[in-house]
Amino acid sequence: MIEMSDPPQGKTALVLFSGGQDSATCLAWALERFARVETLGFDYGQRHAIELTCRDRLLDGFRDLRADWAQRLGDSHTLTIPTLSEISETALTRDVAIEMGTDGLPNTFVPGRNLVFLTFAAALAYRRGILDIVGGMCETDYSGYPDCRDETIRALQRTLVLGTAKPFELHTPLMWLSKAATWRLAHDLGGAGLVDLICEHSHTCYLGERGARHHWGFGCGECPACSLRAKGWREYVARAG
Ligand code: ZN
């Protein structure tokens, strides 16, 4: 079980919110800990803009689920960074098949994406007087992206603190959780209502498919993101039942 505590008075967090399972769980985590929570999504020319629409549906769902969450949810920001797709040849920004590269990384890897996201997040947070930034990076059950690793995030936090002279804290509550544990965390934070909301409206599929509804939500069921999400769901249900 996770520890619940009264949200610290007056503190605001900025959550990196893509509309996926992980960032939705992070949003609930932040809403339980901070007096006010703002969200930030990026439009970087990802080939399916579906996750951007999912974000709004999820935010509405969060407000409907709990009145205290509705009260704490602040501004929802979107930053457009077309430059990322200009410089990356990946399956997330180009219409090519997803496959493994010779470096052991799937070609969904956008080099440096999380470094860019977190740096922009810190710049926005700086202007808004926010020092706590929350992201769903995870190095358990992940695709091996080096910018998701804890060591990378800790090093970037140090860089941001030095580069801005502000005591930024990067929170990554999912870093050491399996995908099954992430489903459990969602249940601990928001009960069956939150798990249902995440199933129904969060989007993880790399192919942007929302045709078929599986137990774990919508997606192609085959891409690396769907595979991880489905495997985690099976383990979560097996242990919950
Ligand atoms: Zn998929």
PDB file of C-alpha atoms and ligand atoms in Angstrom:
ATOM      1  CA  MET A   1       0.000   0.000   0.000  1.00  0.00           C
ATOM      2  CA  ILE A   2       1.115   3.531  -0.619  1.00  0.00           C
ATOM      3  CA  GLU A   3       1.084   6.119   2.109  1.00  0.00           C
ATOM      4  CA  MET A   4      -1.569   8.790   1.889  1.00  0.00           C
ATOM      5  CA  SER A   5      -1.045  12.137   3.506  1.00  0.00           C
ATOM      6  CA  ASP A   6      -2.683  15.544   3.487  1.00  0.00           C
ATOM      7  CA  PRO A   7      -1.562  17.486   0.438  1.00  0.00           C
ATOM      8  CA  PRO A   8       1.106  20.038   1.369  1.00  0.00           C
ATOM      9  CA  GLN A   9      -0.543  23.444   1.594  1.00  0.00           C
ATOM     10  CA  GLY A  10       0.120  25.825  -1.230  1.00  0.00           C
ATOM     11  CA  LYS A  11       2.439  23.571  -3.204  1.00  0.00           C
ATOM     12  CA  THR A  12       1.783  23.167  -6.933  1.00  0.00           C
ATOM     13  CA  ALA A  13       3.085  20.404  -9.157  1.00  0.00           C
ATOM     14  CA  LEU A  14       3.378  20.227 -12.934  1.00  0.00           C
ATOM     15  CA  VAL A  15       2.612  16.760 -14.342  1.00  0.00           C
ATOM     16  CA  LEU A  16       3.861  15.641 -17.753  1.00  0.00           C
ATOM     17  CA  PHE A  17       0.569  14.401 -19.115  1.00  0.00           C
ATOM     18  CA  SER A  18       0.530  12.621 -22.470  1.00  0.00           C
ATOM     19  CA  GLY A  19      -2.826  10.911 -21.986  1.00  0.00           C
ATOM     20  CA  GLY A  20      -1.284   7.472 -21.541  1.00  0.00           C
ATOM     21  CA  GLN A  21      -1.722   4.980 -18.715  1.00  0.00           C
ATOM     22  CA  ASP A  22       1.474   6.004 -16.947  1.00  0.00           C
ATOM     23  CA  SER A  23       0.940   9.739 -17.009  1.00  0.00           C
ATOM     24  CA  ALA A  24      -2.707   9.334 -15.934  1.00  0.00           C
ATOM     25  CA  THR A  25      -1.540   7.338 -12.917  1.00  0.00           C
ATOM     26  CA  CYS A  26       1.064  10.025 -12.190  1.00  0.00           C
ATOM     27  CA  LEU A  27      -1.656  12.671 -12.315  1.00  0.00           C
ATOM     28  CA  ALA A  28      -3.674  10.816  -9.646  1.00  0.00           C
ATOM     29  CA  TRP A  29      -0.495  10.422  -7.570  1.00  0.00           C
ATOM     30  CA  ALA A  30       0.140  14.171  -7.765  1.00  0.00           C
ATOM     31  CA  LEU A  31      -3.485  15.059  -6.976  1.00  0.00           C
ATOM     32  CA  GLU A  32      -3.126  13.126  -3.705  1.00  0.00           C
ATOM     33  CA  ARG A  33       0.033  15.002  -2.755  1.00  0.00           C
ATOM     34  CA  PHE A  34      -0.165  18.552  -3.984  1.00  0.00           C
ATOM     35  CA  ALA A  35      -2.591  21.353  -3.249  1.00  0.00           C
ATOM     36  CA  ARG A  36      -2.716  22.258  -6.928  1.00  0.00           C
ATOM     37  CA  VAL A  37      -1.756  20.333 -10.044  1.00  0.00           C
ATOM     38  CA  GLU A  38      -1.196  21.649 -13.552  1.00  0.00           C
ATOM     39  CA  THR A  39      -0.657  19.401 -16.578  1.00  0.00           C
ATOM     40  CA  LEU A  40       1.574  19.688 -19.614  1.00  0.00           C
ATOM     41  CA  GLY A  41       1.307  17.807 -22.896  1.00  0.00           C
ATOM     42  CA  PHE A  42       3.524  18.026 -25.961  1.00  0.00           C
ATOM     43  CA  ASP A  43       2.556  18.130 -29.585  1.00  0.00           C
ATOM     44  CA  TYR A  44       5.741  17.029 -31.326  1.00  0.00           C
ATOM     45  CA  GLY A  45       4.311  15.762 -34.582  1.00  0.00           C
ATOM     46  CA  GLN A  46       3.581  12.289 -33.216  1.00  0.00           C
ATOM     47  CA  ARG A  47       1.901  10.541 -36.109  1.00  0.00           C
ATOM     48  CA  HIS A  48      -1.302   9.997 -34.179  1.00  0.00           C
ATOM     49  CA  ALA A  49      -2.687  12.975 -32.335  1.00  0.00           C
ATOM     50  CA  ILE A  50      -5.147  10.658 -30.571  1.00  0.00           C
ATOM     51  CA  GLU A  51      -3.325  10.970 -27.275  1.00  0.00           C
ATOM     52  CA  LEU A  52      -3.929  14.716 -27.295  1.00  0.00           C
ATOM     53  CA  THR A  53      -7.708  14.224 -27.459  1.00  0.00           C
ATOM     54  CA  CYS A  54      -7.509  11.471 -24.844  1.00  0.00           C
ATOM     55  CA  ARG A  55      -5.955  13.996 -22.464  1.00  0.00           C
ATOM     56  CA  ASP A  56      -9.041  16.201 -22.414  1.00  0.00           C
ATOM     57  CA  ARG A  57     -11.380  13.244 -21.897  1.00  0.00           C
ATOM     58  CA  LEU A  58      -9.192  12.000 -19.057  1.00  0.00           C
ATOM     59  CA  LEU A  59      -9.080  15.418 -17.406  1.00  0.00           C
ATOM     60  CA  ASP A  60     -12.883  15.608 -17.522  1.00  0.00           C
ATOM     61  CA  GLY A  61     -12.987  12.106 -16.053  1.00  0.00           C
ATOM     62  CA  PHE A  62     -10.662  13.070 -13.198  1.00  0.00           C
ATOM     63  CA  ARG A  63     -12.913  16.030 -12.373  1.00  0.00           C
ATOM     64  CA  ASP A  64     -16.038  13.847 -12.410  1.00  0.00           C
ATOM     65  CA  LEU A  65     -14.425  11.156 -10.278  1.00  0.00           C
ATOM     66  CA  ARG A  66     -13.590  13.223  -7.219  1.00  0.00           C
ATOM     67  CA  ALA A  67     -14.657  16.712  -6.168  1.00  0.00           C
ATOM     68  CA  ASP A  68     -11.348  17.343  -4.347  1.00  0.00           C
ATOM     69  CA  TRP A  69      -9.424  16.408  -7.484  1.00  0.00           C
ATOM     70  CA  ALA A  70     -11.603  18.758  -9.534  1.00  0.00           C
ATOM     71  CA  GLN A  71     -10.710  21.516  -7.081  1.00  0.00           C
ATOM     72  CA  ARG A  72      -6.960  20.856  -7.275  1.00  0.00           C
ATOM     73  CA  LEU A  73      -6.731  20.439 -11.050  1.00  0.00           C
ATOM     74  CA  GLY A  74      -5.331  23.626 -12.514  1.00  0.00           C
ATOM     75  CA  ASP A  75      -4.338  24.746 -15.996  1.00  0.00           C
ATOM     76  CA  SER A  76      -3.720  22.248 -18.786  1.00  0.00           C
ATOM     77  CA  HIS A  77      -0.846  23.358 -21.014  1.00  0.00           C
ATOM     78  CA  THR A  78       0.243  22.173 -24.457  1.00  0.00           C
ATOM     79  CA  LEU A  79       3.592  23.015 -25.987  1.00  0.00           C
ATOM     80  CA  THR A  80       4.245  22.409 -29.667  1.00  0.00           C
ATOM     81  CA  ILE A  81       7.739  21.194 -30.528  1.00  0.00           C
ATOM     82  CA  PRO A  82       7.753  20.379 -34.258  1.00  0.00           C
ATOM     83  CA  THR A  83      11.547  20.338 -34.228  1.00  0.00           C
ATOM     84  CA  LEU A  84      11.607  16.873 -32.620  1.00  0.00           C
ATOM     85  CA  SER A  85      10.055  15.183 -35.640  1.00  0.00           C
ATOM     86  CA  GLU A  86      12.236  17.210 -38.006  1.00  0.00           C
ATOM     87  CA  ILE A  87      15.336  15.609 -36.544  1.00  0.00           C
ATOM     88  CA  SER A  88      14.144  12.113 -35.752  1.00  0.00           C
ATOM     89  CA  GLU A  89      13.452   9.221 -38.080  1.00  0.00           C
ATOM     90  CA  THR A  90      11.336   7.093 -35.811  1.00  0.00           C
ATOM     91  CA  ALA A  91       8.190   5.004 -35.973  1.00  0.00           C
ATOM     92  CA  LEU A  92       6.451   7.492 -33.687  1.00  0.00           C
ATOM     93  CA  THR A  93       6.836  10.442 -36.010  1.00  0.00           C
ATOM     94  CA  ARG A  94       7.030   8.760 -39.433  1.00  0.00           C
ATOM     95  CA  ASP A  95       4.712   6.294 -41.104  1.00  0.00           C
ATOM     96  CA  VAL A  96       7.062   3.309 -40.885  1.00  0.00           C
ATOM     97  CA  ALA A  97       6.695  -0.119 -39.274  1.00  0.00           C
ATOM     98  CA  ILE A  98       7.747  -0.631 -35.671  1.00  0.00           C
ATOM     99  CA  GLU A  99      10.785  -2.872 -35.418  1.00  0.00           C
ATOM    100  CA  MET A 100      13.834  -3.479 -33.270  1.00  0.00           C
ATOM    101  CA  GLY A 101      16.999  -1.637 -34.216  1.00  0.00           C
ATOM    102  CA  THR A 102      20.494  -3.109 -34.126  1.00  0.00           C
ATOM    103  CA  ASP A 103      21.121  -1.126 -30.920  1.00  0.00           C
ATOM    104  CA  GLY A 104      18.423  -3.193 -29.136  1.00  0.00           C
ATOM    105  CA  LEU A 105      15.989  -0.265 -29.036  1.00  0.00           C
ATOM    106  CA  PRO A 106      12.677  -0.288 -30.882  1.00  0.00           C
ATOM    107  CA  ASN A 107      12.524   2.362 -33.621  1.00  0.00           C
ATOM    108  CA  THR A 108       9.854   4.139 -31.564  1.00  0.00           C
ATOM    109  CA  PHE A 109      12.742   5.720 -29.665  1.00  0.00           C
ATOM    110  CA  VAL A 110      12.875   9.484 -30.204  1.00  0.00           C
ATOM    111  CA  PRO A 111      16.432  10.371 -29.142  1.00  0.00           C
ATOM    112  CA  GLY A 112      16.513  12.771 -26.220  1.00  0.00           C
ATOM    113  CA  ARG A 113      12.731  13.182 -26.101  1.00  0.00           C
ATOM    114  CA  ASN A 114      12.422  13.047 -22.315  1.00  0.00           C
ATOM    115  CA  LEU A 115      15.377  15.394 -21.888  1.00  0.00           C
ATOM    116  CA  VAL A 116      13.628  17.929 -24.120  1.00  0.00           C
ATOM    117  CA  PHE A 117      10.253  17.405 -22.428  1.00  0.00           C
ATOM    118  CA  LEU A 118      11.618  17.813 -18.917  1.00  0.00           C
ATOM    119  CA  THR A 119      13.677  20.854 -19.875  1.00  0.00           C
ATOM    120  CA  PHE A 120      10.645  22.561 -21.429  1.00  0.00           C
ATOM    121  CA  ALA A 121       8.584  21.500 -18.403  1.00  0.00           C
ATOM    122  CA  ALA A 122      11.131  23.132 -16.094  1.00  0.00           C
ATOM    123  CA  ALA A 123      11.128  26.316 -18.176  1.00  0.00           C
ATOM    124  CA  LEU A 124       7.324  26.500 -17.985  1.00  0.00           C
ATOM    125  CA  ALA A 125       7.367  25.595 -14.279  1.00  0.00           C
ATOM    126  CA  TYR A 126       9.944  28.333 -13.653  1.00  0.00           C
ATOM    127  CA  ARG A 127       7.687  30.956 -15.185  1.00  0.00           C
ATOM    128  CA  ARG A 128       4.739  29.709 -13.136  1.00  0.00           C
ATOM    129  CA  GLY A 129       6.594  29.496  -9.830  1.00  0.00           C
ATOM    130  CA  ILE A 130       6.371  25.684  -9.690  1.00  0.00           C
ATOM    131  CA  LEU A 131       9.282  23.593  -8.402  1.00  0.00           C
ATOM    132  CA  ASP A 132       7.838  20.068  -8.451  1.00  0.00           C
ATOM    133  CA  ILE A 133       7.637  18.250 -11.776  1.00  0.00           C
ATOM    134  CA  VAL A 134       6.109  14.784 -12.075  1.00  0.00           C
ATOM    135  CA  GLY A 135       6.799  12.347 -14.921  1.00  0.00           C
ATOM    136  CA  GLY A 136       5.887   8.731 -15.670  1.00  0.00           C
ATOM    137  CA  MET A 137       9.402   7.602 -16.586  1.00  0.00           C
ATOM    138  CA  CYS A 138       9.989   4.020 -15.572  1.00  0.00           C
ATOM    139  CA  GLU A 139      12.846   1.615 -15.955  1.00  0.00           C
ATOM    140  CA  THR A 140      10.881  -1.513 -14.970  1.00  0.00           C
ATOM    141  CA  ASP A 141       8.914  -3.260 -17.769  1.00  0.00           C
ATOM    142  CA  TYR A 142      10.070  -0.602 -20.228  1.00  0.00           C
ATOM    143  CA  SER A 143      11.303  -0.490 -23.800  1.00  0.00           C
ATOM    144  CA  GLY A 144      14.894   0.260 -22.809  1.00  0.00           C
ATOM    145  CA  TYR A 145      14.868   3.968 -23.657  1.00  0.00           C
ATOM    146  CA  PRO A 146      17.990   5.360 -21.941  1.00  0.00           C
ATOM    147  CA  ASP A 147      16.253   8.671 -21.148  1.00  0.00           C
ATOM    148  CA  CYS A 148      13.708   6.825 -18.960  1.00  0.00           C
ATOM    149  CA  ARG A 149      16.377   5.585 -16.578  1.00  0.00           C
ATOM    150  CA  ASP A 150      16.565   6.828 -13.021  1.00  0.00           C
ATOM    151  CA  GLU A 151      20.213   7.814 -13.402  1.00  0.00           C
ATOM    152  CA  THR A 152      19.324  10.012 -16.398  1.00  0.00           C
ATOM    153  CA  ILE A 153      16.487  11.725 -14.512  1.00  0.00           C
ATOM    154  CA  ARG A 154      18.650  12.333 -11.412  1.00  0.00           C
ATOM    155  CA  ALA A 155      21.416  13.802 -13.574  1.00  0.00           C
ATOM    156  CA  LEU A 156      18.934  16.022 -15.424  1.00  0.00           C
ATOM    157  CA  GLN A 157      17.450  17.241 -12.137  1.00  0.00           C
ATOM    158  CA  ARG A 158      20.953  18.280 -11.057  1.00  0.00           C
ATOM    159  CA  THR A 159      21.461  20.030 -14.394  1.00  0.00           C
ATOM    160  CA  LEU A 160      18.137  21.880 -14.125  1.00  0.00           C
ATOM    161  CA  VAL A 161      18.897  22.983 -10.556  1.00  0.00           C
ATOM    162  CA  LEU A 162      22.308  24.284 -11.659  1.00  0.00           C
ATOM    163  CA  GLY A 163      21.042  25.805 -14.887  1.00  0.00           C
ATOM    164  CA  THR A 164      18.152  27.722 -13.337  1.00  0.00           C
ATOM    165  CA  ALA A 165      19.374  28.262  -9.756  1.00  0.00           C
ATOM    166  CA  LYS A 166      16.003  26.886  -8.599  1.00  0.00           C
ATOM    167  CA  PRO A 167      15.585  23.801  -6.383  1.00  0.00           C
ATOM    168  CA  PHE A 168      13.573  21.783  -8.922  1.00  0.00           C
ATOM    169  CA  GLU A 169      12.510  18.288  -7.932  1.00  0.00           C
ATOM    170  CA  LEU A 170      11.703  15.696 -10.592  1.00  0.00           C
ATOM    171  CA  HIS A 171       9.302  13.094  -9.201  1.00  0.00           C
ATOM    172  CA  THR A 172       9.052   9.737 -10.980  1.00  0.00           C
ATOM    173  CA  PRO A 173       6.636   7.649  -8.878  1.00  0.00           C
ATOM    174  CA  LEU A 174       6.543   4.789 -11.404  1.00  0.00           C
ATOM    175  CA  MET A 175      10.310   4.354 -11.782  1.00  0.00           C
ATOM    176  CA  TRP A 176      10.524   1.052  -9.901  1.00  0.00           C
ATOM    177  CA  LEU A 177       7.016  -0.259 -10.561  1.00  0.00           C
ATOM    178  CA  SER A 178       6.099  -3.068 -12.938  1.00  0.00           C
ATOM    179  CA  LYS A 179       3.153  -2.389 -15.248  1.00  0.00           C
ATOM    180  CA  ALA A 180       1.006  -4.599 -12.992  1.00  0.00           C
ATOM    181  CA  ALA A 181       2.058  -2.497  -9.982  1.00  0.00           C
ATOM    182  CA  THR A 182       1.126   0.667 -11.921  1.00  0.00           C
ATOM    183  CA  TRP A 183      -2.435  -0.674 -12.354  1.00  0.00           C
ATOM    184  CA  ARG A 184      -2.479  -1.484  -8.613  1.00  0.00           C
ATOM    185  CA  LEU A 185      -1.274   2.020  -7.786  1.00  0.00           C
ATOM    186  CA  ALA A 186      -4.116   3.489  -9.861  1.00  0.00           C
ATOM    187  CA  HIS A 187      -6.546   1.352  -7.890  1.00  0.00           C
ATOM    188  CA  ASP A 188      -5.023   2.415  -4.546  1.00  0.00           C
ATOM    189  CA  LEU A 189      -5.250   6.074  -5.549  1.00  0.00           C
ATOM    190  CA  GLY A 190      -8.662   6.225  -7.163  1.00  0.00           C
ATOM    191  CA  GLY A 191     -10.355   2.849  -6.783  1.00  0.00           C
ATOM    192  CA  ALA A 192     -12.186   0.997  -9.532  1.00  0.00           C
ATOM    193  CA  GLY A 193     -13.437   4.314 -10.914  1.00  0.00           C
ATOM    194  CA  LEU A 194      -9.918   5.447 -11.768  1.00  0.00           C
ATOM    195  CA  VAL A 195      -8.936   2.059 -13.203  1.00  0.00           C
ATOM    196  CA  ASP A 196     -12.036   2.174 -15.438  1.00  0.00           C
ATOM    197  CA  LEU A 197     -11.270   5.731 -16.508  1.00  0.00           C
ATOM    198  CA  ILE A 198      -7.686   4.821 -17.438  1.00  0.00           C
ATOM    199  CA  CYS A 199      -8.853   1.706 -19.321  1.00  0.00           C
ATOM    200  CA  GLU A 200     -11.475   3.622 -21.232  1.00  0.00           C
ATOM    201  CA  HIS A 201      -9.753   6.901 -22.063  1.00  0.00           C
ATOM    202  CA  SER A 202      -5.988   6.648 -21.717  1.00  0.00           C
ATOM    203  CA  HIS A 203      -4.025   5.917 -24.849  1.00  0.00           C
ATOM    204  CA  THR A 204      -0.787   3.959 -25.017  1.00  0.00           C
ATOM    205  CA  CYS A 205      -0.799   2.261 -28.460  1.00  0.00           C
ATOM    206  CA  TYR A 206       2.066   3.351 -30.705  1.00  0.00           C
ATOM    207  CA  LEU A 207      -0.093   2.804 -33.795  1.00  0.00           C
ATOM    208  CA  GLY A 208      -2.869   5.065 -32.552  1.00  0.00           C
ATOM    209  CA  GLU A 209      -5.461   2.282 -32.857  1.00  0.00           C
ATOM    210  CA  ARG A 210      -8.692   2.660 -30.918  1.00  0.00           C
ATOM    211  CA  GLY A 211     -10.846   0.171 -32.811  1.00  0.00           C
ATOM    212  CA  ALA A 212     -10.763  -2.864 -30.533  1.00  0.00           C
ATOM    213  CA  ARG A 213     -11.598  -2.632 -26.817  1.00  0.00           C
ATOM    214  CA  HIS A 214      -9.598  -5.146 -24.794  1.00  0.00           C
ATOM    215  CA  HIS A 215      -9.937  -5.713 -21.037  1.00  0.00           C
ATOM    216  CA  TRP A 216      -6.991  -3.320 -20.596  1.00  0.00           C
ATOM    217  CA  GLY A 217      -8.347  -0.668 -22.944  1.00  0.00           C
ATOM    218  CA  PHE A 218      -8.047   0.261 -26.608  1.00  0.00           C
ATOM    219  CA  GLY A 219      -5.090  -0.492 -28.857  1.00  0.00           C
ATOM    220  CA  CYS A 220      -3.704  -2.710 -31.593  1.00  0.00           C
ATOM    221  CA  GLY A 221      -2.658  -5.279 -28.985  1.00  0.00           C
ATOM    222  CA  GLU A 222       0.602  -6.007 -30.809  1.00  0.00           C
ATOM    223  CA  CYS A 223       2.945  -3.023 -30.624  1.00  0.00           C
ATOM    224  CA  PRO A 224       5.512  -2.835 -27.776  1.00  0.00           C
ATOM    225  CA  ALA A 225       3.353  -0.362 -25.806  1.00  0.00           C
ATOM    226  CA  CYS A 226       0.184  -2.477 -26.115  1.00  0.00           C
ATOM    227  CA  SER A 227       2.119  -5.644 -25.250  1.00  0.00           C
ATOM    228  CA  LEU A 228       3.492  -4.122 -22.044  1.00  0.00           C
ATOM    229  CA  ARG A 229       0.117  -2.700 -21.062  1.00  0.00           C
ATOM    230  CA  ALA A 230      -1.711  -6.007 -21.735  1.00  0.00           C
ATOM    231  CA  LYS A 231       0.896  -8.103 -19.901  1.00  0.00           C
ATOM    232  CA  GLY A 232       0.724  -5.775 -16.876  1.00  0.00           C
ATOM    233  CA  TRP A 233      -3.066  -5.934 -16.877  1.00  0.00           C
ATOM    234  CA  ARG A 234      -3.046  -9.775 -16.910  1.00  0.00           C
ATOM    235  CA  GLU A 235      -0.651  -9.864 -13.948  1.00  0.00           C
ATOM    236  CA  TYR A 236      -2.662  -7.214 -12.105  1.00  0.00           C
ATOM    237  CA  VAL A 237      -5.959  -9.070 -12.565  1.00  0.00           C
ATOM    238  CA  ALA A 238      -4.370 -12.439 -11.665  1.00  0.00           C
ATOM    239  CA  ARG A 239      -3.118 -11.065  -8.339  1.00  0.00           C
ATOM    240  CA  ALA A 240      -6.236  -9.011  -7.583  1.00  0.00           C
ATOM    241  CA  GLY A 241      -8.525 -11.999  -8.188  1.00  0.00           C
TER     242      GLY A 241
HETATM  243 ZN    ZN B   1      -0.588  -0.907 -30.067  1.00  0.00          ZN
END
